[in-house]
Amino acid sequence: MSTYVRTDWVARNEYTTPIKEVPIYRNSGIIKAVTKENEKIQVGRITYEEFENEEFQYIISPFWPIIDTLSTRVFQGIPGIDMDLRLDHYYRVNYVPVFITERTPGSSREDLWELLDSVGLDYYDRLEWLIRTDLRAAIDNLIVERAREEAVSKKVENARDLKACIESGQYGDEIIIENISSLGTDSRSCVKMLNRLMHYGIRLKSKQEKINLNVEDYKSWMPVLEGMFQMDEQLRKRQQKKGIALAKEKGKYKGRKRKEIDDKFLEKIISRFQKKEIPLEEALLATGLSKSTFYRRIKENQ
């Protein structure tokens, strides 16, 4: 099922009518919604263009296939544009859109050049400043990171390379794997990996199974894999229950042992996670803890 995008909308004034000339300067960033787990979900692209006659325009292009999968808890829209219109591109011609004015310094600020210098800029480009700065707007969970102009296609051999490709990936990229087992060792890890690919807008090709998935295809695959995961979980729990019952009969069951981990190391990882220096996945990998156990240890350390 294709994503609905409106094609019959007509610009109503000079501020929303796109400039068709070739720009003399162009800059682009990817708008990302940052979750509590520090996952950066790509929700759109913002482009700034300047022209020889000193006119300029901003173009905001929502990634609708990704946006349509998100809850309002994660994404509440891009400020300053009417998301209900569902346009491919929103143009703001010769004026700065709300999304930029809300999170970048205006030209009249007394400390403007100090702010520009703080990110290594010697010219005034509000989008470039937003891309370079570490400062975050308190009004929402949106950030902007630098965009590549062209999509890339990469072949990966293992799970580690796959994760690295996803982290550096961009909407429209393509990852090629030899077979579906590269996604994970079980249905749960496969669901998790497909979910990340979907949130990054990365297409997936599996050579052995002849699978070719774009962002919209993930929507139909996820329920199937989640169903498989539930079946795996139910089977695992039944086997675990039988094992516990048998151990109790033999008087050998003592309950699950608390996983031992160095307290100072754990405190360091928790601190880095809370400061958003590392994502949840990296924290779990470093500690060897499950998500629920990791959050329980955070509460214990408070």
GROMACS .gro file of C-alpha atoms in nm:
model
  302
    1MET     CA    1   0.000   0.000   0.000
    2SER     CA    2   0.150   0.333  -0.108
    3THR     CA    3   0.170   0.632   0.125
    4TYR     CA    4  -0.086   0.903   0.054
    5VAL     CA    5   0.061   1.239  -0.047
    6ARG     CA    6  -0.151   1.522  -0.178
    7THR     CA    7  -0.075   1.627  -0.536
    8ASP     CA    8  -0.355   1.875  -0.614
    9TRP     CA    9  -0.252   2.150  -0.373
   10VAL     CA   10  -0.181   2.490  -0.533
   11ALA     CA   11   0.036   2.757  -0.369
   12ARG     CA   12  -0.178   3.046  -0.249
   13ASN     CA   13   0.077   3.327  -0.227
   14GLU     CA   14   0.432   3.432  -0.308
   15TYR     CA   15   0.562   3.293   0.021
   16THR     CA   16   0.467   2.935  -0.063
   17THR     CA   17   0.533   2.943  -0.438
   18PRO     CA   18   0.866   2.768  -0.503
   19ILE     CA   19   1.154   2.935  -0.684
   20LYS     CA   20   1.244   2.714  -0.979
   21GLU     CA   21   1.581   2.868  -1.066
   22VAL     CA   22   1.912   2.696  -0.995
   23PRO     CA   23   2.044   2.806  -0.653
   24ILE     CA   24   2.394   2.940  -0.603
   25TYR     CA   25   2.406   2.794  -0.251
   26ARG     CA   26   2.234   2.494  -0.100
   27ASN     CA   27   2.242   2.329   0.240
   28SER     CA   28   2.041   2.036   0.377
   29GLY     CA   29   1.978   1.862   0.706
   30ILE     CA   30   1.777   1.564   0.825
   31ILE     CA   31   1.512   1.635   1.088
   32LYS     CA   32   1.513   1.363   1.354
   33ALA     CA   33   1.281   1.287   1.645
   34VAL     CA   34   1.483   1.170   1.945
   35THR     CA   35   1.312   0.912   2.165
   36LYS     CA   36   1.365   0.858   2.538
   37GLU     CA   37   1.590   0.567   2.443
   38ASN     CA   38   1.797   0.815   2.237
   39GLU     CA   39   1.695   0.659   1.906
   40LYS     CA   40   1.702   0.919   1.629
   41ILE     CA   41   1.405   0.862   1.400
   42GLN     CA   42   1.427   1.041   1.066
   43VAL     CA   43   1.108   1.237   1.001
   44GLY     CA   44   1.201   1.482   0.727
   45ARG     CA   45   1.453   1.686   0.537
   46ILE     CA   46   1.502   2.062   0.548
   47THR     CA   47   1.686   2.245   0.271
   48TYR     CA   48   1.799   2.606   0.244
   49GLU     CA   49   1.869   2.764  -0.097
   50GLU     CA   50   2.001   3.105  -0.200
   51PHE     CA   51   1.974   3.260  -0.547
   52GLU     CA   52   2.165   3.521  -0.746
   53ASN     CA   53   1.896   3.787  -0.699
   54GLU     CA   54   1.937   3.750  -0.318
   55GLU     CA   55   1.612   3.560  -0.284
   56PHE     CA   56   1.606   3.246  -0.072
   57GLN     CA   57   1.378   2.960   0.019
   58TYR     CA   58   1.347   2.682   0.273
   59ILE     CA   59   1.203   2.346   0.170
   60ILE     CA   60   1.069   2.106   0.432
   61SER     CA   61   1.008   1.753   0.303
   62PRO     CA   62   0.839   1.516   0.552
   63PHE     CA   63   0.921   1.146   0.534
   64TRP     CA   64   0.559   1.033   0.533
   65PRO     CA   65   0.624   0.656   0.518
   66ILE     CA   66   0.812   0.685   0.849
   67ILE     CA   67   0.584   0.945   1.007
   68ASP     CA   68   0.278   0.726   0.945
   69THR     CA   69   0.428   0.455   1.168
   70LEU     CA   70   0.493   0.683   1.466
   71SER     CA   71   0.278   0.753   1.769
   72THR     CA   72   0.210   1.107   1.891
   73ARG     CA   73   0.421   1.021   2.193
   74VAL     CA   74   0.725   1.010   1.964
   75PHE     CA   75   0.636   1.270   1.701
   76GLN     CA   76   0.392   1.560   1.722
   77GLY     CA   77   0.465   1.722   1.387
   78ILE     CA   78   0.709   1.971   1.240
   79PRO     CA   79   0.639   2.320   1.381
   80GLY     CA   80   0.521   2.581   1.135
   81ILE     CA   81   0.380   2.356   0.863
   82ASP     CA   82   0.032   2.212   0.825
   83MET     CA   83   0.092   1.839   0.839
   84ASP     CA   84  -0.274   1.775   0.755
   85LEU     CA   85  -0.205   1.893   0.399
   86ARG     CA   86   0.029   1.594   0.350
   87LEU     CA   87   0.247   1.761   0.089
   88ASP     CA   88   0.571   1.619  -0.047
   89HIS     CA   89   0.740   1.956  -0.002
   90TYR     CA   90   0.651   2.268   0.197
   91TYR     CA   91   0.809   2.586   0.062
   92ARG     CA   92   0.883   2.901   0.259
   93VAL     CA   93   1.005   3.163   0.015
   94ASN     CA   94   1.192   3.475   0.128
   95TYR     CA   95   1.099   3.425   0.488
   96VAL     CA   96   1.235   3.202   0.762
   97PRO     CA   97   1.003   2.918   0.869
   98VAL     CA   98   0.893   2.876   1.229
   99PHE     CA   99   1.093   2.556   1.262
  100ILE     CA  100   1.412   2.759   1.211
  101THR     CA  101   1.319   3.074   1.404
  102GLU     CA  102   1.225   2.872   1.712
  103ARG     CA  103   1.566   2.708   1.745
  104THR     CA  104   1.829   2.937   1.588
  105PRO     CA  105   1.961   3.287   1.671
  106GLY     CA  106   1.806   3.580   1.487
  107SER     CA  107   2.015   3.837   1.302
  108SER     CA  108   1.946   4.106   1.564
  109ARG     CA  109   2.089   3.914   1.860
  110GLU     CA  110   2.375   4.096   2.030
  111ASP     CA  111   2.567   3.773   2.082
  112LEU     CA  112   2.505   3.647   1.726
  113TRP     CA  113   2.868   3.633   1.619
  114GLU     CA  114   2.970   3.468   1.943
  115LEU     CA  115   2.714   3.195   1.876
  116LEU     CA  116   2.834   3.157   1.517
  117ASP     CA  117   3.196   3.143   1.630
  118SER     CA  118   3.108   2.877   1.889
  119VAL     CA  119   3.034   2.633   1.607
  120GLY     CA  120   3.313   2.752   1.376
  121LEU     CA  121   3.098   2.966   1.146
  122ASP     CA  122   3.220   3.293   0.995
  123TYR     CA  123   2.900   3.351   0.794
  124TYR     CA  124   2.532   3.362   0.883
  125ASP     CA  125   2.346   3.047   0.784
  126ARG     CA  126   2.081   2.958   1.038
  127LEU     CA  127   2.039   2.602   0.910
  128GLU     CA  128   2.414   2.538   0.918
  129TRP     CA  129   2.428   2.670   1.274
  130LEU     CA  130   2.144   2.435   1.370
  131ILE     CA  131   2.325   2.139   1.213
  132ARG     CA  132   2.650   2.217   1.394
  133THR     CA  133   2.527   2.315   1.739
  134ASP     CA  134   2.489   2.077   2.032
  135LEU     CA  135   2.220   2.298   2.183
  136ARG     CA  136   1.871   2.149   2.187
  137ALA     CA  137   1.539   2.331   2.172
  138ALA     CA  138   1.327   2.271   2.482
  139ILE     CA  139   1.001   2.294   2.288
  140ASP     CA  140   1.013   1.946   2.132
  141ASN     CA  141   1.233   1.641   2.067
  142LEU     CA  142   1.345   1.740   1.717
  143ILE     CA  143   1.706   1.789   1.608
  144VAL     CA  144   1.875   1.843   1.272
  145GLU     CA  145   2.182   1.657   1.150
  146ARG     CA  146   2.371   1.697   0.824
  147ALA     CA  147   2.222   1.538   0.514
  148ARG     CA  148   2.396   1.373   0.223
  149GLU     CA  149   2.284   1.478  -0.121
  150GLU     CA  150   2.279   1.126  -0.262
  151ALA     CA  151   2.151   0.794  -0.132
  152VAL     CA  152   2.401   0.511  -0.098
  153SER     CA  153   2.380   0.134  -0.134
  154LYS     CA  154   2.598  -0.089   0.085
  155LYS     CA  155   2.649  -0.462   0.114
  156VAL     CA  156   2.707  -0.589   0.468
  157GLU     CA  157   2.840  -0.924   0.583
  158ASN     CA  158   2.754  -0.937   0.953
  159ALA     CA  159   2.538  -0.788   1.229
  160ARG     CA  160   2.807  -0.545   1.345
  161ASP     CA  161   2.846  -0.395   0.998
  162LEU     CA  162   2.469  -0.382   0.964
  163LYS     CA  163   2.433  -0.177   1.283
  164ALA     CA  164   2.708   0.059   1.170
  165CYS     CA  165   2.538   0.107   0.832
  166ILE     CA  166   2.208   0.184   1.000
  167GLU     CA  167   2.365   0.440   1.233
  168SER     CA  168   2.526   0.625   0.942
  169GLY     CA  169   2.227   0.563   0.715
  170GLN     CA  170   1.990   0.815   0.569
  171TYR     CA  171   1.639   0.807   0.429
  172GLY     CA  172   1.651   0.646   0.085
  173ASP     CA  173   1.969   0.444   0.144
  174GLU     CA  174   1.982   0.073   0.068
  175ILE     CA  175   2.143  -0.213   0.259
  176ILE     CA  176   2.209  -0.547   0.092
  177ILE     CA  177   2.251  -0.863   0.301
  178GLU     CA  178   2.328  -1.219   0.196
  179ASN     CA  179   2.037  -1.371   0.387
  180ILE     CA  180   1.777  -1.279   0.646
  181SER     CA  181   1.979  -1.432   0.931
  182SER     CA  182   2.201  -1.123   0.917
  183LEU     CA  183   1.918  -0.934   1.088
  184GLY     CA  184   1.940  -1.137   1.407
  185THR     CA  185   1.953  -1.476   1.570
  186ASP     CA  186   1.581  -1.493   1.651
  187SER     CA  187   1.250  -1.332   1.559
  188ARG     CA  188   1.278  -1.077   1.839
  189SER     CA  189   1.610  -0.939   1.717
  190CYS     CA  190   1.481  -0.943   1.358
  191VAL     CA  191   1.178  -0.735   1.458
  192LYS     CA  192   1.402  -0.490   1.640
  193MET     CA  193   1.637  -0.455   1.344
  194LEU     CA  194   1.354  -0.410   1.092
  195ASN     CA  195   1.202  -0.148   1.318
  196ARG     CA  196   1.528   0.048   1.313
  197LEU     CA  197   1.557   0.016   0.936
  198MET     CA  198   1.202   0.147   0.906
  199HIS     CA  199   1.273   0.444   1.134
  200TYR     CA  200   1.580   0.535   0.931
  201GLY     CA  201   1.397   0.496   0.600
  202ILE     CA  202   1.650   0.244   0.468
  203ARG     CA  203   1.556  -0.012   0.204
  204LEU     CA  204   1.661  -0.373   0.260
  205LYS     CA  205   1.756  -0.638   0.007
  206SER     CA  206   1.824  -1.000   0.100
  207LYS     CA  207   1.988  -1.189  -0.186
  208GLN     CA  208   1.917  -1.545  -0.076
  209GLU     CA  209   1.547  -1.495   0.000
  210LYS     CA  210   1.507  -1.244  -0.286
  211ILE     CA  211   1.347  -0.994  -0.049
  212ASN     CA  212   1.332  -0.626  -0.143
  213LEU     CA  213   1.173  -0.410   0.127
  214ASN     CA  214   1.112  -0.037   0.125
  215VAL     CA  215   0.980   0.162   0.421
  216GLU     CA  216   0.617   0.094   0.335
  217ASP     CA  217   0.680  -0.282   0.312
  218TYR     CA  218   0.804  -0.296   0.671
  219LYS     CA  219   0.452  -0.216   0.791
  220SER     CA  220   0.318  -0.543   0.651
  221TRP     CA  221   0.617  -0.749   0.762
  222MET     CA  222   0.625  -0.631   1.122
  223PRO     CA  223   0.299  -0.800   1.236
  224VAL     CA  224   0.418  -1.131   1.088
  225LEU     CA  225   0.753  -1.119   1.264
  226GLU     CA  226   0.598  -0.994   1.586
  227GLY     CA  227   0.361  -1.291   1.572
  228MET     CA  228   0.659  -1.522   1.529
  229PHE     CA  229   0.827  -1.352   1.824
  230GLN     CA  230   0.519  -1.411   2.041
  231MET     CA  231   0.522  -1.778   1.942
  232ASP     CA  232   0.890  -1.802   2.032
  233GLU     CA  233   0.825  -1.635   2.367
  234GLN     CA  234   0.534  -1.865   2.449
  235LEU     CA  235   0.741  -2.172   2.362
  236ARG     CA  236   1.035  -2.046   2.568
  237LYS     CA  237   0.812  -1.978   2.869
  238ARG     CA  238   0.651  -2.322   2.846
  239GLN     CA  239   0.992  -2.486   2.835
  240GLN     CA  240   1.114  -2.268   3.120
  241LYS     CA  241   0.807  -2.355   3.328
  242LYS     CA  242   0.863  -2.726   3.271
  243GLY     CA  243   1.229  -2.692   3.364
  244ILE     CA  244   1.148  -2.505   3.686
  245ALA     CA  245   0.883  -2.760   3.783
  246LEU     CA  246   1.128  -3.045   3.725
  247ALA     CA  247   1.400  -2.868   3.925
  248LYS     CA  248   1.159  -2.808   4.213
  249GLU     CA  249   1.068  -3.176   4.219
  250LYS     CA  250   1.436  -3.259   4.254
  251GLY     CA  251   1.487  -2.984   4.512
  252LYS     CA  252   1.739  -2.803   4.294
  253TYR     CA  253   1.549  -2.483   4.210
  254LYS     CA  254   1.684  -2.173   4.383
  255GLY     CA  255   1.537  -1.900   4.163
  256ARG     CA  256   1.713  -1.678   3.915
  257LYS     CA  257   2.047  -1.543   4.029
  258ARG     CA  258   2.103  -1.169   4.021
  259LYS     CA  259   2.350  -1.084   3.745
  260GLU     CA  260   2.678  -0.963   3.891
  261ILE     CA  261   2.834  -0.648   3.748
  262ASP     CA  262   3.098  -0.411   3.881
  263ASP     CA  263   2.921  -0.128   4.065
  264LYS     CA  264   3.157   0.147   3.950
  265PHE     CA  265   3.139   0.032   3.589
  266LEU     CA  266   2.760   0.019   3.606
  267GLU     CA  267   2.744   0.369   3.757
  268LYS     CA  268   2.964   0.498   3.475
  269ILE     CA  269   2.744   0.343   3.205
  270ILE     CA  270   2.426   0.471   3.371
  271SER     CA  271   2.576   0.820   3.395
  272ARG     CA  272   2.675   0.820   3.027
  273PHE     CA  273   2.330   0.695   2.927
  274GLN     CA  274   2.150   0.959   3.134
  275LYS     CA  275   2.370   1.230   2.982
  276LYS     CA  276   2.271   1.094   2.638
  277GLU     CA  277   2.634   1.020   2.553
  278ILE     CA  278   2.541   0.664   2.453
  279PRO     CA  279   2.213   0.511   2.330
  280LEU     CA  280   2.023   0.248   2.527
  281GLU     CA  281   2.139  -0.029   2.295
  282GLU     CA  282   2.506   0.047   2.363
  283ALA     CA  283   2.443   0.061   2.739
  284LEU     CA  284   2.273  -0.280   2.730
  285LEU     CA  285   2.554  -0.425   2.521
  286ALA     CA  286   2.820  -0.292   2.759
  287THR     CA  287   2.649  -0.419   3.074
  288GLY     CA  288   2.500  -0.738   2.937
  289LEU     CA  289   2.171  -0.652   3.107
  290SER     CA  290   1.821  -0.669   2.967
  291LYS     CA  291   1.628  -0.346   2.918
  292SER     CA  292   1.404  -0.403   3.222
  293THR     CA  293   1.699  -0.501   3.444
  294PHE     CA  294   1.900  -0.199   3.329
  295TYR     CA  295   1.619   0.042   3.419
  296ARG     CA  296   1.571  -0.138   3.751
  297ARG     CA  297   1.941  -0.090   3.830
  298ILE     CA  298   1.905   0.281   3.744
  299LYS     CA  299   1.631   0.312   4.007
  300GLU     CA  300   1.842   0.123   4.258
  301ASN     CA  301   2.132   0.364   4.201
  302GLN     CA  302   1.923   0.678   4.251
   0.00000   0.00000   0.00000
